[in-house]
Amino acid sequence: MRSIRTAALFAAGTTLITSGVVLTAGPASAIGGCPTAAPTHCYARGAFGPLIGQSPVWMDAIGTDLEVDCLSVQNRTTDFADYEMWMTTNNTDPYDYWVEEGMTAGTLFSAPGQPQGFVWYWADSRPGGGYAEHYIRDASTGTFTNASFYFVAGTGDWNVFLGGSQVGTSSGAGAYAGGAGNGVEVTTRDTTIVGNSVNWQYRENNSWNTAPNTWQNTSGNLLSGWASGGSVHAQTNSCTSHNLVPQPSVAQPATSQSLSQIADKFAALAGDPNAVNRRYVKTTRKVANAASGTTVSADGQSYLVQLDGRFALPSAKVPKGSVAPTGNGLSITVDASTGRVTDWAIGNSSPKLETLGAVTQLG
């Protein structure tokens, strides 16, 4: 029997008993590539609307319960695996603008010695706003948690919820949401994934409906699965195929040296190791994101790092059919107490750091 939910009732569901997967980092390089050794991504998902060539299914809210038994990649420095939900907006061109939310394992940008994450995140691509990625909290295996988006009437904004709590707002992402996807995105064949989605529903005219689910798999024989009703299942093989090695977990406060190292890594992965005018300002997470036109619910003392160059980032999370985000500005928000990146954005407009405080140049 289908359950109709409100924003306040979208919450976690059943808990299963499994074990997580954490891997050591490999050397920095380009993404491994999937299904071949090229800067491409593989997808195995349920989907509907323009993402798979169908007519739009208009909605003002969408949600699903996501769970993974394992989610890992061998090279966590450059590759990632996601289990996530996408929603496209401005559906005259479904590949340009979207909001997404889910679990990711692999590439996160942090001070040396910090873990490369198994976390919840959300991201968006907005008209005139470029691409941005935000990390919410640590993830865990074996637990269903609801991810959902709600349109803010009279705006082009979408509120992002995780487990019933609002975690951010995709500001100006656009109305006319007409399609969605739900499942796996991965940048390498050297991966282990078992994931599930249930209760996938969208809202139109105050009525909740089961998502019209069509299975799509671009991974060749890497992934298998199915999509039916409001459920999706995608997997590679068992959850024990990789050698499991614990990651260090001790937080290290950010320093000028660690900020410089984060900037170096971002610039290299984004294709411009010679990026110029590397600088930062001390602020808060909310203020740093607001400077880029985004709203996040979490806050704390942070550094906003800015780089100028010619960037293209194939390790960004994008729906099938979209290209790597590009731009001449790269903004990185780093938690002051942990040294971990909490948010980053790439685009053709940059925050004016001097309006936020004293600006310091990086070496």
Short mmCIF file of C-alpha atoms in Angstrom, two decimals:
data_model
loop_
_atom_site.label_atom_id
_atom_site.label_comp_id
_atom_site.label_asym_id
_atom_site.label_seq_id
_atom_site.Cartn_x
_atom_site.Cartn_y
_atom_site.Cartn_z
CA MET A 1 0.00 0.00 0.00
CA ARG A 2 1.50 3.34 -1.03
CA SER A 3 2.04 5.89 1.73
CA ILE A 4 1.47 9.58 1.00
CA ARG A 5 3.95 11.81 2.82
CA THR A 6 4.41 15.45 3.69
CA ALA A 7 7.79 17.14 4.01
CA ALA A 8 7.80 16.68 7.77
CA LEU A 9 7.08 12.97 7.47
CA PHE A 10 9.75 12.03 4.97
CA ALA A 11 12.06 10.13 7.32
CA ALA A 12 14.26 7.10 7.74
CA GLY A 13 12.77 3.63 7.45
CA THR A 14 13.92 0.08 8.14
CA THR A 15 17.39 -0.77 9.46
CA LEU A 16 19.27 -3.81 8.15
CA ILE A 17 22.42 -5.44 9.51
CA THR A 18 25.37 -5.26 7.10
CA SER A 19 28.98 -4.09 7.21
CA GLY A 20 30.45 -1.01 5.54
CA VAL A 21 33.27 -0.70 3.06
CA VAL A 22 36.22 1.67 3.49
CA LEU A 23 39.25 1.66 1.24
CA THR A 24 42.69 3.22 1.14
CA ALA A 25 43.49 6.04 -1.26
CA GLY A 26 45.51 5.55 -4.41
CA PRO A 27 47.75 7.98 -6.28
CA ALA A 28 46.28 11.14 -7.79
CA SER A 29 45.36 10.82 -11.48
CA ALA A 30 42.39 11.19 -13.80
CA ILE A 31 39.23 9.21 -13.12
CA GLY A 32 39.46 5.53 -14.00
CA GLY A 33 36.59 5.74 -16.48
CA CYS A 34 33.50 3.59 -16.95
CA PRO A 35 32.64 1.51 -18.93
CA THR A 36 36.07 2.06 -20.57
CA ALA A 37 39.27 3.83 -19.54
CA ALA A 38 38.02 7.29 -20.54
CA PRO A 39 36.70 10.30 -18.58
CA THR A 40 33.15 8.91 -18.63
CA HIS A 41 30.65 7.72 -16.03
CA CYS A 42 28.45 4.60 -15.85
CA TYR A 43 24.82 4.64 -14.76
CA ALA A 44 22.39 1.96 -13.63
CA ARG A 45 19.10 3.48 -12.58
CA GLY A 46 15.38 3.80 -12.79
CA ALA A 47 14.30 6.93 -14.63
CA PHE A 48 11.41 8.79 -16.23
CA GLY A 49 10.83 11.91 -18.29
CA PRO A 50 13.27 13.73 -20.61
CA LEU A 51 16.33 12.02 -19.05
CA ILE A 52 15.39 8.91 -21.06
CA GLY A 53 13.65 10.58 -24.00
CA GLN A 54 10.11 10.55 -22.56
CA SER A 55 7.66 13.42 -22.23
CA PRO A 56 7.91 15.46 -19.02
CA VAL A 57 6.03 14.29 -15.93
CA TRP A 58 5.46 17.58 -14.12
CA MET A 59 5.98 17.68 -10.36
CA ASP A 60 6.44 20.05 -7.44
CA ALA A 61 8.02 17.48 -5.09
CA ILE A 62 9.75 14.12 -5.28
CA GLY A 63 11.23 11.71 -2.74
CA THR A 64 12.59 8.21 -2.23
CA ASP A 65 14.18 6.08 0.50
CA LEU A 66 17.81 5.16 -0.35
CA GLU A 67 19.98 2.39 1.14
CA VAL A 68 23.30 0.71 0.32
CA ASP A 69 24.82 -2.50 1.63
CA CYS A 70 28.19 -1.43 0.19
CA LEU A 71 29.43 1.47 -1.91
CA SER A 72 33.15 1.66 -2.71
CA VAL A 73 35.83 2.32 -5.30
CA GLN A 74 39.41 1.09 -5.24
CA ASN A 75 41.02 4.49 -5.92
CA ARG A 76 39.30 6.89 -3.56
CA THR A 77 41.59 9.77 -4.52
CA THR A 78 40.14 10.26 -8.01
CA ASP A 79 37.08 8.00 -8.41
CA PHE A 80 33.67 7.87 -6.79
CA ALA A 81 30.51 5.76 -6.63
CA ASP A 82 27.12 7.30 -5.82
CA TYR A 83 23.71 5.92 -4.98
CA GLU A 84 21.46 8.90 -5.53
CA MET A 85 18.35 10.59 -6.90
CA TRP A 86 18.42 13.22 -9.66
CA MET A 87 15.66 15.64 -10.65
CA THR A 88 15.86 17.76 -13.80
CA THR A 89 14.50 21.30 -14.08
CA ASN A 90 13.90 23.70 -16.97
CA ASN A 91 13.10 20.71 -19.14
CA THR A 92 13.54 22.44 -22.47
CA ASP A 93 17.02 20.94 -22.12
CA PRO A 94 17.10 18.20 -19.47
CA TYR A 95 20.89 17.87 -19.38
CA ASP A 96 21.81 21.36 -18.22
CA TYR A 97 20.01 21.96 -14.92
CA TRP A 98 19.24 19.59 -12.09
CA VAL A 99 19.26 18.89 -8.34
CA GLU A 100 20.59 15.61 -6.88
CA GLU A 101 21.06 14.00 -3.48
CA GLY A 102 22.44 10.70 -2.22
CA MET A 103 25.39 8.82 -0.76
CA THR A 104 28.88 9.03 -2.21
CA ALA A 105 32.07 7.07 -1.54
CA GLY A 106 35.41 8.11 -2.97
CA THR A 107 36.65 11.48 -4.13
CA LEU A 108 36.35 14.13 -1.48
CA PHE A 109 38.80 16.97 -1.15
CA SER A 110 40.35 17.34 2.30
CA ALA A 111 43.51 18.05 4.19
CA PRO A 112 46.16 15.33 3.96
CA GLY A 113 45.48 12.41 6.30
CA GLN A 114 41.72 12.98 6.33
CA PRO A 115 39.32 10.24 5.17
CA GLN A 116 38.00 10.36 1.65
CA GLY A 117 34.52 9.92 2.70
CA PHE A 118 31.41 7.84 2.72
CA VAL A 119 28.92 10.66 3.15
CA TRP A 120 25.53 12.07 2.21
CA TYR A 121 25.71 14.97 -0.24
CA TRP A 122 23.57 17.13 -2.47
CA ALA A 123 24.53 19.00 -5.63
CA ASP A 124 22.99 21.15 -8.32
CA SER A 125 23.54 22.82 -11.67
CA ARG A 126 21.69 26.14 -11.94
CA PRO A 127 21.12 28.65 -14.76
CA GLY A 128 23.86 31.24 -14.36
CA GLY A 129 25.00 29.60 -11.13
CA GLY A 130 27.37 26.89 -12.34
CA TYR A 131 27.77 23.56 -10.52
CA ALA A 132 27.98 23.17 -6.74
CA GLU A 133 28.45 20.18 -4.41
CA HIS A 134 27.65 20.07 -0.67
CA TYR A 135 28.48 17.40 1.92
CA ILE A 136 25.81 16.81 4.60
CA ARG A 137 26.96 14.16 7.09
CA ASP A 138 28.52 10.72 7.35
CA ALA A 139 26.57 7.89 5.74
CA SER A 140 26.11 4.32 6.93
CA THR A 141 25.28 1.01 5.31
CA GLY A 142 22.08 -0.95 5.80
CA THR A 143 19.76 1.96 6.66
CA PHE A 144 17.01 3.42 4.46
CA THR A 145 16.93 7.23 4.61
CA ASN A 146 14.61 9.52 2.68
CA ALA A 147 15.94 12.04 0.17
CA SER A 148 13.48 14.57 -1.24
CA PHE A 149 13.07 17.90 -3.05
CA TYR A 150 10.22 20.41 -2.63
CA PHE A 151 9.50 23.33 -4.95
CA VAL A 152 9.17 26.76 -3.33
CA ALA A 153 6.05 28.26 -4.92
CA GLY A 154 6.57 31.51 -6.82
CA THR A 155 10.34 31.02 -7.12
CA GLY A 156 12.81 28.92 -9.04
CA ASP A 157 14.02 27.34 -5.78
CA TRP A 158 13.92 23.75 -4.47
CA ASN A 159 14.29 22.87 -0.80
CA VAL A 160 16.46 19.79 -0.22
CA PHE A 161 15.54 17.38 2.61
CA LEU A 162 17.37 14.42 4.11
CA GLY A 163 15.61 12.17 6.62
CA GLY A 164 12.86 14.77 7.10
CA SER A 165 15.20 17.71 7.83
CA GLN A 166 15.97 20.51 5.41
CA VAL A 167 19.67 20.57 4.53
CA GLY A 168 19.73 23.28 1.88
CA THR A 169 18.02 25.17 -0.93
CA SER A 170 18.91 24.96 -4.61
CA SER A 171 18.37 28.64 -5.37
CA GLY A 172 17.29 29.45 -8.91
CA ALA A 173 17.52 25.86 -10.20
CA GLY A 174 14.30 26.54 -12.08
CA ALA A 175 10.70 25.42 -12.26
CA TYR A 176 9.24 22.87 -14.67
CA ALA A 177 10.72 19.77 -13.09
CA GLY A 178 9.65 17.02 -15.46
CA GLY A 179 11.91 14.04 -14.97
CA ALA A 180 14.05 12.14 -12.50
CA GLY A 181 16.52 9.29 -12.06
CA ASN A 182 17.32 7.03 -9.13
CA GLY A 183 20.26 4.64 -8.76
CA VAL A 184 24.02 4.37 -9.40
CA GLU A 185 26.61 6.72 -10.90
CA VAL A 186 30.24 5.51 -10.90
CA THR A 187 33.50 6.66 -12.54
CA THR A 188 35.41 3.35 -12.59
CA ARG A 189 34.91 -0.36 -13.17
CA ASP A 190 36.95 -1.09 -10.06
CA THR A 191 33.99 -0.71 -7.72
CA THR A 192 31.68 -2.65 -5.41
CA ILE A 193 28.05 -1.54 -5.10
CA VAL A 194 24.82 -3.00 -3.75
CA GLY A 195 22.03 -0.43 -3.40
CA ASN A 196 18.27 -0.13 -3.15
CA SER A 197 15.57 2.53 -3.43
CA VAL A 198 11.96 2.18 -2.25
CA ASN A 199 8.88 4.42 -1.99
CA TRP A 200 9.92 6.52 -4.99
CA GLN A 201 7.08 9.02 -5.47
CA TYR A 202 6.44 12.42 -7.03
CA ARG A 203 3.80 15.02 -6.20
CA GLU A 204 1.62 16.81 -8.75
CA ASN A 205 -1.45 18.92 -7.92
CA ASN A 206 -1.24 17.92 -4.24
CA SER A 207 -1.39 14.22 -5.12
CA TRP A 208 1.46 11.74 -4.53
CA ASN A 209 2.07 9.20 -7.30
CA THR A 210 4.42 6.24 -7.73
CA ALA A 211 7.28 7.15 -10.07
CA PRO A 212 6.82 5.72 -13.61
CA ASN A 213 10.02 3.73 -13.42
CA THR A 214 12.08 2.55 -16.45
CA TRP A 215 15.37 0.63 -16.02
CA GLN A 216 18.46 2.03 -17.77
CA ASN A 217 21.98 0.56 -17.61
CA THR A 218 25.01 2.03 -19.43
CA SER A 219 27.64 -0.04 -17.63
CA GLY A 220 27.77 -3.08 -19.91
CA ASN A 221 28.17 -6.12 -17.67
CA LEU A 222 29.51 -4.20 -14.66
CA LEU A 223 26.15 -3.53 -12.99
CA SER A 224 22.89 -5.41 -12.93
CA GLY A 225 19.51 -4.63 -11.41
CA TRP A 226 15.92 -3.67 -12.06
CA ALA A 227 13.34 -0.90 -11.68
CA SER A 228 9.70 -1.62 -10.89
CA GLY A 229 6.97 0.50 -9.35
CA GLY A 230 8.57 2.74 -6.75
CA SER A 231 11.65 0.53 -6.28
CA VAL A 232 15.12 0.31 -7.83
CA HIS A 233 17.92 -2.21 -7.21
CA ALA A 234 21.45 -1.94 -8.65
CA GLN A 235 24.60 -3.90 -7.84
CA THR A 236 27.98 -5.11 -9.07
CA ASN A 237 28.94 -8.25 -7.16
CA SER A 238 29.07 -9.10 -3.46
CA CYS A 239 30.10 -6.61 -0.78
CA THR A 240 33.33 -8.45 0.05
CA SER A 241 35.35 -8.31 -3.18
CA HIS A 242 37.73 -5.54 -2.06
CA ASN A 243 40.39 -5.65 0.62
CA LEU A 244 39.04 -3.50 3.45
CA VAL A 245 41.48 -1.15 5.19
CA PRO A 246 40.35 1.46 7.78
CA GLN A 247 40.88 5.13 6.94
CA PRO A 248 42.34 7.60 9.45
CA SER A 249 39.57 9.60 11.12
CA VAL A 250 41.34 12.20 13.29
CA ALA A 251 40.33 15.73 12.32
CA GLN A 252 43.07 18.26 11.67
CA PRO A 253 42.29 22.01 11.89
CA ALA A 254 42.79 23.87 8.63
CA THR A 255 46.03 25.80 8.17
CA SER A 256 47.36 28.01 5.40
CA GLN A 257 49.49 25.05 4.28
CA SER A 258 46.56 22.62 4.17
CA LEU A 259 44.40 25.18 2.32
CA SER A 260 47.18 25.50 -0.24
CA GLN A 261 47.33 21.71 -0.62
CA ILE A 262 43.55 21.52 -1.11
CA ALA A 263 43.77 24.27 -3.75
CA ASP A 264 46.59 22.40 -5.52
CA LYS A 265 44.59 19.15 -5.62
CA PHE A 266 41.43 20.86 -6.88
CA ALA A 267 43.33 22.75 -9.57
CA ALA A 268 45.05 19.58 -10.80
CA LEU A 269 41.85 17.51 -10.88
CA ALA A 270 40.06 20.38 -12.64
CA GLY A 271 42.66 20.46 -15.41
CA ASP A 272 44.49 23.67 -14.54
CA PRO A 273 47.37 23.03 -12.12
CA ASN A 274 48.64 26.54 -12.91
CA ALA A 275 45.50 28.27 -11.62
CA VAL A 276 46.29 31.78 -10.44
CA ASN A 277 45.21 34.26 -7.77
CA ARG A 278 44.75 31.61 -5.10
CA ARG A 279 43.34 33.33 -2.03
CA TYR A 280 41.09 32.79 0.96
CA VAL A 281 39.03 34.55 3.60
CA LYS A 282 37.84 33.38 7.02
CA THR A 283 34.04 33.38 7.28
CA THR A 284 31.21 30.95 8.06
CA ARG A 285 29.85 28.11 5.97
CA LYS A 286 26.48 29.80 5.45
CA VAL A 287 28.06 33.09 4.39
CA ALA A 288 30.51 31.33 2.05
CA ASN A 289 27.67 29.52 0.27
CA ALA A 290 25.44 32.58 0.18
CA ALA A 291 28.24 34.39 -1.65
CA SER A 292 27.79 31.82 -4.44
CA GLY A 293 23.99 32.07 -4.35
CA THR A 294 23.34 28.82 -2.42
CA THR A 295 21.71 28.13 0.94
CA VAL A 296 22.91 25.39 3.31
CA SER A 297 21.42 24.62 6.72
CA ALA A 298 24.66 23.65 8.50
CA ASP A 299 27.01 26.36 9.71
CA GLY A 300 30.39 26.81 11.40
CA GLN A 301 33.66 28.70 11.13
CA SER A 302 35.11 28.10 7.66
CA TYR A 303 37.57 29.29 5.07
CA LEU A 304 36.38 30.22 1.57
CA VAL A 305 39.16 29.52 -0.95
CA GLN A 306 39.00 31.01 -4.45
CA LEU A 307 41.03 30.10 -7.59
CA ASP A 308 41.02 31.62 -11.08
CA GLY A 309 41.79 29.51 -14.15
CA ARG A 310 40.24 27.41 -16.90
CA PHE A 311 38.57 24.49 -15.19
CA ALA A 312 36.74 21.32 -16.23
CA LEU A 313 36.05 18.68 -13.60
CA PRO A 314 35.22 15.14 -14.83
CA SER A 315 34.95 13.93 -11.23
CA ALA A 316 31.84 16.06 -10.66
CA LYS A 317 28.53 14.24 -10.19
CA VAL A 318 26.27 14.74 -13.23
CA PRO A 319 23.24 12.97 -14.75
CA LYS A 320 23.73 10.79 -17.82
CA GLY A 321 23.97 12.99 -20.91
CA SER A 322 25.50 15.95 -19.09
CA VAL A 323 29.10 17.06 -19.49
CA ALA A 324 31.70 17.91 -16.86
CA PRO A 325 31.13 21.38 -15.39
CA THR A 326 33.47 24.09 -16.62
CA GLY A 327 34.26 27.64 -15.59
CA ASN A 328 36.95 30.17 -14.82
CA GLY A 329 36.27 30.30 -11.09
CA LEU A 330 36.60 27.58 -8.44
CA SER A 331 35.30 28.18 -4.89
CA ILE A 332 36.04 25.79 -1.99
CA THR A 333 34.61 25.98 1.54
CA VAL A 334 36.77 24.31 4.20
CA ASP A 335 35.70 23.65 7.79
CA ALA A 336 38.14 25.49 10.03
CA SER A 337 38.14 22.90 12.83
CA THR A 338 38.41 19.69 10.75
CA GLY A 339 40.22 20.79 7.60
CA ARG A 340 37.57 19.04 5.51
CA VAL A 341 35.94 20.49 2.43
CA THR A 342 32.21 20.95 3.03
CA ASP A 343 31.21 22.64 -0.25
CA TRP A 344 32.68 23.58 -3.58
CA ALA A 345 31.50 25.25 -6.78
CA ILE A 346 32.70 25.82 -10.32
CA GLY A 347 31.38 28.48 -12.71
CA ASN A 348 32.04 31.72 -14.53
CA SER A 349 31.29 34.03 -11.63
CA SER A 350 33.23 34.15 -8.38
CA PRO A 351 32.35 35.45 -4.90
CA LYS A 352 33.90 38.80 -4.05
CA LEU A 353 36.04 37.72 -1.12
CA GLU A 354 36.95 41.27 -0.09
CA THR A 355 33.32 41.86 0.91
CA LEU A 356 33.55 39.01 3.44
CA GLY A 357 36.70 39.99 5.31
CA ALA A 358 40.47 40.23 5.10
CA VAL A 359 41.77 38.30 2.09
CA THR A 360 44.98 36.24 2.34
CA GLN A 361 46.93 35.06 -0.71
CA LEU A 362 48.00 31.40 -0.85
CA GLY A 363 51.53 30.46 -1.80
#
